PDB file of C-alpha atoms and ligand atoms in Angstrom:
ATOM      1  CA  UNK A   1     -36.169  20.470  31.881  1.00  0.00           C
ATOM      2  CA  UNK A   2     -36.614  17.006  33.275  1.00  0.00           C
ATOM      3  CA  UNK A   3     -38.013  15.102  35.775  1.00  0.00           C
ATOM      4  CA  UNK A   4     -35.564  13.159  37.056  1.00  0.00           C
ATOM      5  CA  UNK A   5     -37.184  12.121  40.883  1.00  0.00           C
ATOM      6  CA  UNK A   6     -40.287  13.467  42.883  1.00  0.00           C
ATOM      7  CA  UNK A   7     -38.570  16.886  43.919  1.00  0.00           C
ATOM      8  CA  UNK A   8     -35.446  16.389  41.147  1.00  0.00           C
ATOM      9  CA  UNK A   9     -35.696  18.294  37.830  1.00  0.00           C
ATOM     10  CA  UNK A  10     -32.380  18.392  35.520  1.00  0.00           C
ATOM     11  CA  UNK A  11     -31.840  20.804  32.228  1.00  0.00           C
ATOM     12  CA  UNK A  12     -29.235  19.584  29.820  1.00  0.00           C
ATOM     13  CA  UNK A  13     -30.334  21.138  27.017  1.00  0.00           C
ATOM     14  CA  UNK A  14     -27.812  24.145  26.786  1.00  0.00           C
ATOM     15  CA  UNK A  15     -23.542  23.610  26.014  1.00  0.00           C
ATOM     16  CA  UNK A  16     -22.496  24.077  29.510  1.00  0.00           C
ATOM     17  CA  UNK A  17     -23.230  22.641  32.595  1.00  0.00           C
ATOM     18  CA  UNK A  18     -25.793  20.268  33.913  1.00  0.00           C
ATOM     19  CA  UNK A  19     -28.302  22.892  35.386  1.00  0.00           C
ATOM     20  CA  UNK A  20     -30.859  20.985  38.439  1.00  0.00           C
ATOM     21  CA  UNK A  21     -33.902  21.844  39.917  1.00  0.00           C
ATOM     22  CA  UNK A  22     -34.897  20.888  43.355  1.00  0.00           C
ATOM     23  CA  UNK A  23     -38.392  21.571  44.540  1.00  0.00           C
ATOM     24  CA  UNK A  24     -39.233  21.756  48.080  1.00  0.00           C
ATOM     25  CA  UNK A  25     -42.299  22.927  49.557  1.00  0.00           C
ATOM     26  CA  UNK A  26     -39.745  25.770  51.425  1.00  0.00           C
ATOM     27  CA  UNK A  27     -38.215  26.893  48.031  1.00  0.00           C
ATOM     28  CA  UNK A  28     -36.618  25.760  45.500  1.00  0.00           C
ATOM     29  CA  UNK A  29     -32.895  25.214  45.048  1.00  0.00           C
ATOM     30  CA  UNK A  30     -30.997  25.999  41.985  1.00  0.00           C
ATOM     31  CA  UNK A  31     -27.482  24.076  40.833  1.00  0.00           C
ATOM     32  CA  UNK A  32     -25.004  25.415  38.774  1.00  0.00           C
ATOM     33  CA  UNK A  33     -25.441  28.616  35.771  1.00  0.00           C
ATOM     34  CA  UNK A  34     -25.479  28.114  32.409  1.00  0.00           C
ATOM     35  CA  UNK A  35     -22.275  29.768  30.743  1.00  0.00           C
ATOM     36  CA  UNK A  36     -24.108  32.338  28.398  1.00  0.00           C
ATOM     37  CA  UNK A  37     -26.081  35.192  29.190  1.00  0.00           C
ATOM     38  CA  UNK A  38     -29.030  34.621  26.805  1.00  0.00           C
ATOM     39  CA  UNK A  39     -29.280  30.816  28.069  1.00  0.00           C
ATOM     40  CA  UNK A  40     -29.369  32.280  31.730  1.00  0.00           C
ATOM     41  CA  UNK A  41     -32.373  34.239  31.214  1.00  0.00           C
ATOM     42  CA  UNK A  42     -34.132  31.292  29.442  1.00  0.00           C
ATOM     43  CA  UNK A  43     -33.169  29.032  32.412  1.00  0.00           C
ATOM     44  CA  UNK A  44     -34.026  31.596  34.979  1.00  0.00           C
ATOM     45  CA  UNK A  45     -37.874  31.830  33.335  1.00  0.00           C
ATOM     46  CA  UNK A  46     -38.275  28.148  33.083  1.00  0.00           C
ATOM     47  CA  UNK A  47     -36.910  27.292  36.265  1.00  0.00           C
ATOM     48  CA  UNK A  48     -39.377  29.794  38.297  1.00  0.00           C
ATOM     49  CA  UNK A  49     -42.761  28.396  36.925  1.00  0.00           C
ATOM     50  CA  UNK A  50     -41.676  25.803  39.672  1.00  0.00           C
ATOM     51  CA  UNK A  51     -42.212  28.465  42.495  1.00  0.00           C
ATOM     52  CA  UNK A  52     -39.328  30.655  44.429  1.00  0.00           C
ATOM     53  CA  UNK A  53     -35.942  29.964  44.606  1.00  0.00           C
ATOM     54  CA  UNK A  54     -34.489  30.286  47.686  1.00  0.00           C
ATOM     55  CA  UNK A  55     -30.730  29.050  47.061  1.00  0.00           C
ATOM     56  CA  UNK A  56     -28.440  28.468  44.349  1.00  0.00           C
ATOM     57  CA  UNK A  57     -25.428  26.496  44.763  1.00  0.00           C
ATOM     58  CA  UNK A  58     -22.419  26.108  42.651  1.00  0.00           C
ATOM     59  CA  UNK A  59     -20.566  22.568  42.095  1.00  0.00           C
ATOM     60  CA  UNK A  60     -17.258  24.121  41.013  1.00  0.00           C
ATOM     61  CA  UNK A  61     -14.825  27.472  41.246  1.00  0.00           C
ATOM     62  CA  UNK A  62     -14.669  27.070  37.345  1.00  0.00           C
ATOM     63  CA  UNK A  63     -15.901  29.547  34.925  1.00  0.00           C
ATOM     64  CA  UNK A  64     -18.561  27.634  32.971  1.00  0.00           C
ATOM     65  CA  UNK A  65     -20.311  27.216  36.042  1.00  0.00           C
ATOM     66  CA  UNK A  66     -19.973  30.076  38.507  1.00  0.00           C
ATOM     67  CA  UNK A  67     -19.983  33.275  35.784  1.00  0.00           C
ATOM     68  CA  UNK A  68     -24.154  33.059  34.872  1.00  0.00           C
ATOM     69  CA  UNK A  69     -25.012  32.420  38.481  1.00  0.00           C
ATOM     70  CA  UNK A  70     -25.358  37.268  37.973  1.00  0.00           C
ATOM     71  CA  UNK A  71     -28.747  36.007  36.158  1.00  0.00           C
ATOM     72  CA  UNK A  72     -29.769  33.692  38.307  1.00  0.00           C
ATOM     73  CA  UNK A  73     -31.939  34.329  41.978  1.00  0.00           C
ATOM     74  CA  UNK A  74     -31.179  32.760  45.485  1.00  0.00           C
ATOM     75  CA  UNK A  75     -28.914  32.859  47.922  1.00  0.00           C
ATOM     76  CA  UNK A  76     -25.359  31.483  46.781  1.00  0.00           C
ATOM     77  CA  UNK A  77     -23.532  28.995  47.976  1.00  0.00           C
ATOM     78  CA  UNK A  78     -20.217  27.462  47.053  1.00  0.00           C
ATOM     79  CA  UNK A  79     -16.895  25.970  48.733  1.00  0.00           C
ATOM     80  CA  UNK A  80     -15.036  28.511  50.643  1.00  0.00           C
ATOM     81  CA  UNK A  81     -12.141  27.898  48.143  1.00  0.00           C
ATOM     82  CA  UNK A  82     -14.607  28.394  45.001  1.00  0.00           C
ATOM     83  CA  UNK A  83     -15.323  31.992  46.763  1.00  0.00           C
ATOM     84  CA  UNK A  84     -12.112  32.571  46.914  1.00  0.00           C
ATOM     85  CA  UNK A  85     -11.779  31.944  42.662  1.00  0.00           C
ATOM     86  CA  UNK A  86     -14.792  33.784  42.313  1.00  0.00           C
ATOM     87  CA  UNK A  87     -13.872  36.782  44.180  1.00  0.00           C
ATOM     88  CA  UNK A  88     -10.790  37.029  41.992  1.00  0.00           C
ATOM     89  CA  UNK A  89     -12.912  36.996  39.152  1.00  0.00           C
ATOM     90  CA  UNK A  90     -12.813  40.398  36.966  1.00  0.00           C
ATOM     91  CA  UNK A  91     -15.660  41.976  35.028  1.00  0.00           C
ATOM     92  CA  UNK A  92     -13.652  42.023  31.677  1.00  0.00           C
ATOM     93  CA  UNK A  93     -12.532  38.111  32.115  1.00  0.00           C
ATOM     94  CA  UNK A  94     -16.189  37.655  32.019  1.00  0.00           C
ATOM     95  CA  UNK A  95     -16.889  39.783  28.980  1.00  0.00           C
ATOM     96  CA  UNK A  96     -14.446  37.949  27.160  1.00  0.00           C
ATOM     97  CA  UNK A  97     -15.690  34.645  27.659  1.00  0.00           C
ATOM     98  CA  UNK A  98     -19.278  35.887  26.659  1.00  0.00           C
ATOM     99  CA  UNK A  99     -17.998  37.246  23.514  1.00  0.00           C
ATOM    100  CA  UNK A 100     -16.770  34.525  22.107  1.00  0.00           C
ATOM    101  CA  UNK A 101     -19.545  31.678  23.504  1.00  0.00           C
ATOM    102  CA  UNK A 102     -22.511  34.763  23.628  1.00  0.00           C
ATOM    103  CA  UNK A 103     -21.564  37.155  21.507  1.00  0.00           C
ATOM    104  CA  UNK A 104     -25.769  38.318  21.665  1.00  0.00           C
ATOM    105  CA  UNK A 105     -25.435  38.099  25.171  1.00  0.00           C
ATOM    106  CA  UNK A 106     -22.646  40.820  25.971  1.00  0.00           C
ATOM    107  CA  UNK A 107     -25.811  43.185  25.797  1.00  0.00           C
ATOM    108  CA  UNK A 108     -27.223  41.550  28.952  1.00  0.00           C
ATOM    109  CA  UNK A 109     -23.534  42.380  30.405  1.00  0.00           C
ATOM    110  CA  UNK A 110     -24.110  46.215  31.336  1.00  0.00           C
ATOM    111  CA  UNK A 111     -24.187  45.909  35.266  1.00  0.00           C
ATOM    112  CA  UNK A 112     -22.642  42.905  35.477  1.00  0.00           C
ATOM    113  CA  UNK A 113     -20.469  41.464  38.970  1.00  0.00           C
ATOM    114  CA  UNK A 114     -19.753  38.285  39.861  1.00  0.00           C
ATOM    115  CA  UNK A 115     -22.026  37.050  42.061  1.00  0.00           C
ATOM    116  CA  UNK A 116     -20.275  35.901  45.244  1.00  0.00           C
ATOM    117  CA  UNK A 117     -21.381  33.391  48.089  1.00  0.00           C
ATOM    118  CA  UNK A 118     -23.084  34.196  51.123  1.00  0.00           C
ATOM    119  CA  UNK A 119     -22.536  30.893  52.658  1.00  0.00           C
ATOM    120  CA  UNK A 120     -19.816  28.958  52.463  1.00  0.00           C
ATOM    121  CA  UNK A 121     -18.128  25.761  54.020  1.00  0.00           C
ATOM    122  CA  UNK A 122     -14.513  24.870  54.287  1.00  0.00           C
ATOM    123  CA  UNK A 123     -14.926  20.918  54.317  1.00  0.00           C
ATOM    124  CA  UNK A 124     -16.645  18.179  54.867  1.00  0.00           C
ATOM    125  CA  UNK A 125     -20.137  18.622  54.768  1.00  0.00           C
ATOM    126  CA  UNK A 126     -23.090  21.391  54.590  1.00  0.00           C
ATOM    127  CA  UNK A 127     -26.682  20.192  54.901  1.00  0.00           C
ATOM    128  CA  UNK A 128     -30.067  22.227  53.975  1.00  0.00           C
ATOM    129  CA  UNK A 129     -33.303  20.462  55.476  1.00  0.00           C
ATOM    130  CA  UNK A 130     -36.009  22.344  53.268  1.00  0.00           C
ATOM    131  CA  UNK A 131     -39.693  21.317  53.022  1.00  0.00           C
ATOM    132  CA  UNK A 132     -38.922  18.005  54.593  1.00  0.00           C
ATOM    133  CA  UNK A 133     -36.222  17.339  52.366  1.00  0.00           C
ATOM    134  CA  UNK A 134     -32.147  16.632  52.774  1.00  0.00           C
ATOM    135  CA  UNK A 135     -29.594  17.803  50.483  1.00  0.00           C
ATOM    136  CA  UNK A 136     -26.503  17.320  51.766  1.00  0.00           C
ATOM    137  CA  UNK A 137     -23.423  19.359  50.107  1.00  0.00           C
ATOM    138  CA  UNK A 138     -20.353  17.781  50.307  1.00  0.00           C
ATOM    139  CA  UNK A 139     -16.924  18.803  49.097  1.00  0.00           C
ATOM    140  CA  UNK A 140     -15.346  15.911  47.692  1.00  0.00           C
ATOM    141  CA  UNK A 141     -12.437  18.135  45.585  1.00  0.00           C
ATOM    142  CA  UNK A 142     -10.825  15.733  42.290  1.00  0.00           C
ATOM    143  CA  UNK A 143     -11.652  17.796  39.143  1.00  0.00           C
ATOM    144  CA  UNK A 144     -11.298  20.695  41.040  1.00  0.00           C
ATOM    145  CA  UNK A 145     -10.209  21.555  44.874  1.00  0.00           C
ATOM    146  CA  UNK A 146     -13.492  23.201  45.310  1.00  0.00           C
ATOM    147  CA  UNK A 147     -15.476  20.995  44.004  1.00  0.00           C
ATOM    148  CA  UNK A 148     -18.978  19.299  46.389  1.00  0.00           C
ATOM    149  CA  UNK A 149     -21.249  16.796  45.109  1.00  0.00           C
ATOM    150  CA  UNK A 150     -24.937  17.331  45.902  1.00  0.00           C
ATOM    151  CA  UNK A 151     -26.496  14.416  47.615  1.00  0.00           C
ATOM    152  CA  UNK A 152     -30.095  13.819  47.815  1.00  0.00           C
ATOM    153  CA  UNK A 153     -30.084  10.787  50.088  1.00  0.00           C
ATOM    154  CA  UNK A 154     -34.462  10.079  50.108  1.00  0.00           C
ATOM    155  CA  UNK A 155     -34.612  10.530  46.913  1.00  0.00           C
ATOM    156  CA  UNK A 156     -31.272   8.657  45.532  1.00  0.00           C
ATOM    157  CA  UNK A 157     -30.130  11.309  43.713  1.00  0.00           C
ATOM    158  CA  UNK A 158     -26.484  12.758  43.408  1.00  0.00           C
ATOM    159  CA  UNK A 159     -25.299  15.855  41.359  1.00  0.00           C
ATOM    160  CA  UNK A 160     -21.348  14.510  41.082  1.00  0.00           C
ATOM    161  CA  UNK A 161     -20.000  18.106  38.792  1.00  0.00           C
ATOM    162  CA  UNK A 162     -17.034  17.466  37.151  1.00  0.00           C
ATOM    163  CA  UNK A 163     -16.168  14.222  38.375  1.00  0.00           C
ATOM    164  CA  UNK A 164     -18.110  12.246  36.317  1.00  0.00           C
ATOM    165  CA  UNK A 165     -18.433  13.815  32.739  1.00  0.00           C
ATOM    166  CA  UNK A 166     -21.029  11.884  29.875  1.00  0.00           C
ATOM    167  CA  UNK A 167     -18.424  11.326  27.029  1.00  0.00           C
ATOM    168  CA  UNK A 168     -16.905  14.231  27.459  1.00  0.00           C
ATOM    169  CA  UNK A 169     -12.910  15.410  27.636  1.00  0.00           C
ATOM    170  CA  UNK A 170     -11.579  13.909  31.463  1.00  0.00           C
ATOM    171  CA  UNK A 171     -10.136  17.345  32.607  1.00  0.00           C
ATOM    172  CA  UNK A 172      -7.573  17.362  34.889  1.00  0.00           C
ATOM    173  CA  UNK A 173      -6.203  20.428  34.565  1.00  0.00           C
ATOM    174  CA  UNK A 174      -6.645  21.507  38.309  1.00  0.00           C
ATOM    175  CA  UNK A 175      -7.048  17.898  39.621  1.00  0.00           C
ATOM    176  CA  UNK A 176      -6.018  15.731  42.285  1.00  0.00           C
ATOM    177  CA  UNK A 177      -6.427  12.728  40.950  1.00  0.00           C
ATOM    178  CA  UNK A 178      -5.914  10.427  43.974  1.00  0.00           C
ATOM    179  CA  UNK A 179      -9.063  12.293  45.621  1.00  0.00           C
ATOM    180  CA  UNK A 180     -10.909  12.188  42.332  1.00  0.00           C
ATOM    181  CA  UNK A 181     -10.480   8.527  42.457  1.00  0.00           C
ATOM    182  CA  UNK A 182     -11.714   8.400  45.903  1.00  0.00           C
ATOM    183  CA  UNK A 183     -14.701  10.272  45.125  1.00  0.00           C
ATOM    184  CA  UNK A 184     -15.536   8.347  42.393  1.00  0.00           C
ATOM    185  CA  UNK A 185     -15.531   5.281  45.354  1.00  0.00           C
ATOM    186  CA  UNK A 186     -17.317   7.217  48.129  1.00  0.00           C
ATOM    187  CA  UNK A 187     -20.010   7.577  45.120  1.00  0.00           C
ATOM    188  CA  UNK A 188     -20.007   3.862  44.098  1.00  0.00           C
ATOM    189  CA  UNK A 189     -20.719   3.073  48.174  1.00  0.00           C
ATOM    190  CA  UNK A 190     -23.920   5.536  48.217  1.00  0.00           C
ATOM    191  CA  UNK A 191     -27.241   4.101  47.834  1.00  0.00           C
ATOM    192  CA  UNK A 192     -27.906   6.185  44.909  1.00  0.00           C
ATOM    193  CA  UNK A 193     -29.894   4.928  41.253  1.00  0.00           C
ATOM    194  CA  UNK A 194     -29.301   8.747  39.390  1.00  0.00           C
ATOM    195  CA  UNK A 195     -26.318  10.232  38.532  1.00  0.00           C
ATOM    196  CA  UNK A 196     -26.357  13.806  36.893  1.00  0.00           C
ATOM    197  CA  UNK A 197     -22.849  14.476  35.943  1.00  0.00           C
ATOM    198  CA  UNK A 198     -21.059  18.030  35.545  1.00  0.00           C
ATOM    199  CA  UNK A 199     -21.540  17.743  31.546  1.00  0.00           C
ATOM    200  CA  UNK A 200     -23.021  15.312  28.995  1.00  0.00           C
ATOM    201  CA  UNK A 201     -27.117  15.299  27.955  1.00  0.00           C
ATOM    202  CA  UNK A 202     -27.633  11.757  30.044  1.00  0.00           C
ATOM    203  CA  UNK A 203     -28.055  11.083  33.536  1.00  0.00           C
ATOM    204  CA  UNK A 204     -27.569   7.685  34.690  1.00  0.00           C
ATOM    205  CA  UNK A 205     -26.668   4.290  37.519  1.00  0.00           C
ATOM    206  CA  UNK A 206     -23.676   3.564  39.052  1.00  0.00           C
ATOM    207  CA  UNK A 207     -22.528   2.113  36.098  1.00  0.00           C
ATOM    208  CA  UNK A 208     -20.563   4.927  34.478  1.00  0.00           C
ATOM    209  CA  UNK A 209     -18.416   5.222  37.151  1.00  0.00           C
ATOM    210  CA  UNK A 210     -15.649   2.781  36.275  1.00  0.00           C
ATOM    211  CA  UNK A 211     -15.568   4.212  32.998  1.00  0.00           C
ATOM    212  CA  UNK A 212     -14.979   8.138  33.715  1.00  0.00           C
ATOM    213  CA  UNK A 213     -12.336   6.242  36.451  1.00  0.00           C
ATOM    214  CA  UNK A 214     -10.859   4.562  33.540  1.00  0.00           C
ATOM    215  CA  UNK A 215     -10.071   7.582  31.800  1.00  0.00           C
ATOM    216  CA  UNK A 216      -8.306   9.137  35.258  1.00  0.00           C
ATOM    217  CA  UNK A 217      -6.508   6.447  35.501  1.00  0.00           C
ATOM    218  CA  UNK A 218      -5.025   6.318  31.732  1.00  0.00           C
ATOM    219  CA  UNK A 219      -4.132  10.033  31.739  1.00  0.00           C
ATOM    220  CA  UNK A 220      -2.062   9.061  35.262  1.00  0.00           C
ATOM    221  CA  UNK A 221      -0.821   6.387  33.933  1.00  0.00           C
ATOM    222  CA  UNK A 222       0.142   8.212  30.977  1.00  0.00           C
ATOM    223  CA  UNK A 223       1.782  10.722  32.572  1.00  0.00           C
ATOM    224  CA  UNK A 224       3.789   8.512  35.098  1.00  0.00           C
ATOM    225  CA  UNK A 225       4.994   6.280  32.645  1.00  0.00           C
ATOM    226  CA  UNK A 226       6.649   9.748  30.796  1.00  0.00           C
ATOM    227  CA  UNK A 227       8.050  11.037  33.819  1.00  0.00           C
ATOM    228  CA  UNK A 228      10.063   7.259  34.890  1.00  0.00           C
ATOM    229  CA  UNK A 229      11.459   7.692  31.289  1.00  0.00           C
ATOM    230  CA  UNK A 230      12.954  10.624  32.169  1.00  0.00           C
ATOM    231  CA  UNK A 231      10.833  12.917  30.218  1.00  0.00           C
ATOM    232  CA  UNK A 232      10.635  16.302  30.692  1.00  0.00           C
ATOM    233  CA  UNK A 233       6.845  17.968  30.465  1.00  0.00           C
ATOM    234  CA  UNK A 234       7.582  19.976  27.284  1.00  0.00           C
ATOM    235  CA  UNK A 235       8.356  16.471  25.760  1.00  0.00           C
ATOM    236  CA  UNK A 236       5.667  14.288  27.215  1.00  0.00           C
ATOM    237  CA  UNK A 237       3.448  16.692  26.007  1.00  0.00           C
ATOM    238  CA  UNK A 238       4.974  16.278  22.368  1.00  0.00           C
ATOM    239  CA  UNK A 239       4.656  12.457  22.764  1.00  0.00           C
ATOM    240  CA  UNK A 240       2.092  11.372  24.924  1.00  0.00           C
ATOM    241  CA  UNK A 241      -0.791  10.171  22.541  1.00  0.00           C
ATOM    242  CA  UNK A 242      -4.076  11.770  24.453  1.00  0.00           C
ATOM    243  CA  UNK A 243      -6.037   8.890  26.320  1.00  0.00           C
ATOM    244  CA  UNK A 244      -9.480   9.772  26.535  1.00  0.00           C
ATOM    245  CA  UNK A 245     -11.499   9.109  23.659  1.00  0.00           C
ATOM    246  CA  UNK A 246     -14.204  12.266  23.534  1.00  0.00           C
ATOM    247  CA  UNK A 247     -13.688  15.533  22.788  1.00  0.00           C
ATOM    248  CA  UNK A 248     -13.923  18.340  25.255  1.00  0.00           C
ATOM    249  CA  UNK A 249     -16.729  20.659  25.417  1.00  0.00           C
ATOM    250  CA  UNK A 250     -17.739  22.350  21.794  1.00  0.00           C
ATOM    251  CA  UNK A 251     -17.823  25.550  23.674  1.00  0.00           C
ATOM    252  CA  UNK A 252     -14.456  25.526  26.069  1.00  0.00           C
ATOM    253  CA  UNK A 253     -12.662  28.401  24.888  1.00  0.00           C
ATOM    254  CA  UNK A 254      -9.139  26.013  24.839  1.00  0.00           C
ATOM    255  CA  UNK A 255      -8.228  23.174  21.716  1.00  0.00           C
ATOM    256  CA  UNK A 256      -7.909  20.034  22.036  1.00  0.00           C
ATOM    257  CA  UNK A 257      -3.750  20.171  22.269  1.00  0.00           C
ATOM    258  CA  UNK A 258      -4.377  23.203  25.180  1.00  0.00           C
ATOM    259  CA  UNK A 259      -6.622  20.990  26.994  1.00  0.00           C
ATOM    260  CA  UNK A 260      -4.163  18.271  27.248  1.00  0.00           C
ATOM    261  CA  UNK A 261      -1.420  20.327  27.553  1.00  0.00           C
ATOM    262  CA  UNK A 262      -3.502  21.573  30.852  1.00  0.00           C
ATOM    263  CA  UNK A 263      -3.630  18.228  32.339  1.00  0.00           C
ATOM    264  CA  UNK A 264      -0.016  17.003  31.206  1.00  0.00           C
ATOM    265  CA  UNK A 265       1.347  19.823  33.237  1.00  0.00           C
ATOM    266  CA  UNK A 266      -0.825  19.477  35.825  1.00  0.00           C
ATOM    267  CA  UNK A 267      -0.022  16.658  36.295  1.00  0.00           C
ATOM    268  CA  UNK A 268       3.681  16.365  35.939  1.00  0.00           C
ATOM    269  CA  UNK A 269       3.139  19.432  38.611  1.00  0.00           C
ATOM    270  CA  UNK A 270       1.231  17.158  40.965  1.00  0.00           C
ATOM    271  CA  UNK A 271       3.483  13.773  40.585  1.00  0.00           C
ATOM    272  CA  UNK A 272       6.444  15.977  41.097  1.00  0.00           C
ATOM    273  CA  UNK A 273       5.585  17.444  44.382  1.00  0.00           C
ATOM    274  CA  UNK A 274       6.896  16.230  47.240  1.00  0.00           C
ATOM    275  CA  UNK A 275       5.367  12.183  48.540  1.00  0.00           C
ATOM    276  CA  UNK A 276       3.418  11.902  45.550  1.00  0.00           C
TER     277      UNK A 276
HETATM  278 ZN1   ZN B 301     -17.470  22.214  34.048  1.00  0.00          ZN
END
């Protein structure tokens, strides 16, 4: 774990997720799970030497970030439409995932349930005031409908999940790119110096932004370019050279070609509907 502010600590030690740490003198808030068991109950020991946690909040309605939050304390909180992916969750999904990233961990598994939200917010905005401290929530969607960026204004600080990933696979397998985009603006226009993104062992300035916007943009451009050729998905995804130069996460359960046949059909899905 590391300092990354006064109240700010971030752990990006472990395969998944960024994990943070804020510390308030009204309890401590937790962000995001790590996506194996055993890492959880590391995480969970560390993470309370820094006194009680009050709330945990998830960035994302995806897996790698939602399925440890079991292990973790505090109150939960997520977008309404993360809830919604969460409560749909089964027990055995779960298992299966841990077997193949934890397979040590499936003994941890015995009275596992998905832990759902208690609080929720549809959109815009959610703020906590703890200790003398703001954190605003904000749903910002892009990567992921249910995505919200955490925001801590005094001490320039932003948690962006998935929509800025450290040389990592772009994933836009559940995107909306045109709000991803905008996000990636609305975080430019902030008066924020630290950026912890959704993966990646770095945090950093504003600087990375136009990159991880670069790599949106290619895979749209990509994929728009196939479809005024006339090409059907099945064939962009047999010709469409993939874009991005990293490689997705070591642990995603998907390949390479899986992952971008995600995001090709996403996206053919999402420049096909109606307007777009
Ligand atoms: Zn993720």
């Amino acid at each position: 774990m590391r300092q990354i502010s006064h109240s700010v600590f971030v752990n990006q030690e472990f395969a998944g997720p960024s994990l943070g740490l804020i510390v308030t003198r009204q309890g401590n808030i937790l962000i995001d799970s790590p996506d194996s068991p055993t890492e959880c109950v590391h995480w969970r020991q560390e993470a309370e030497t820094r006194g009680r946690v009050k709330y945990l909040v998830n960035t994302d309605g995806h897996p790698d970030h939602y399925f440890g939050d079991y292990f973790l304390p505090g109150t939960l909180i997520a977008t309404s439409g993360a809830r919604d992916v969460m409560a749909g969750t089964t027990k055995a999904e779960v298992v299966a995932r841990v077997k193949k990233v934890d397979p040590d961990g499936l003994k941890l598994m015995a009275r596992y349930k998905v832990k759902l939200p208690a609080i929720t917010f549809r959109e815009g905005t959610l703020e906590l005031h703890l200790g003398g401290l703001l954190v605003r929530l904000v749903h910002t969607g892009g990567h992921s409908p249910n995505l919200l960026a955490i925001h801590v204004p005094q001490e320039k600080v932003i948690f962006v999940g998935d929509n800025i990933n450290w040389r990592h696979k772009t994933r836009l397998h559940d995107a909306d790119p045109v709000k991803w985009l905008a996000s990636l603006e609305w975080v430019k226009s902030l008066d924020v110096d630290t950026i912890v993104p959704g993966h990646g062992r770095n945090t950093f300035g504003k600087e990375y932004i136009e990159e991880q916007a670069s790599y949106v943009r290619r895979w749209v451009d990509a994929v728009r370019s196939a479809m005024k050729l006339g090409w059907t998905a099945a064939e962009a995804l047999q010709r469409i050279k993939c874009p991005d130069p990293y490689p997705t996460s070591h642990r995603s359960p998907n390949t390479e070609k899986e992952v971008d046949a995600q995001i090709i059909n996403r996206l053919y899905q999402y420049f096909s509907a109606v307007g777009k």
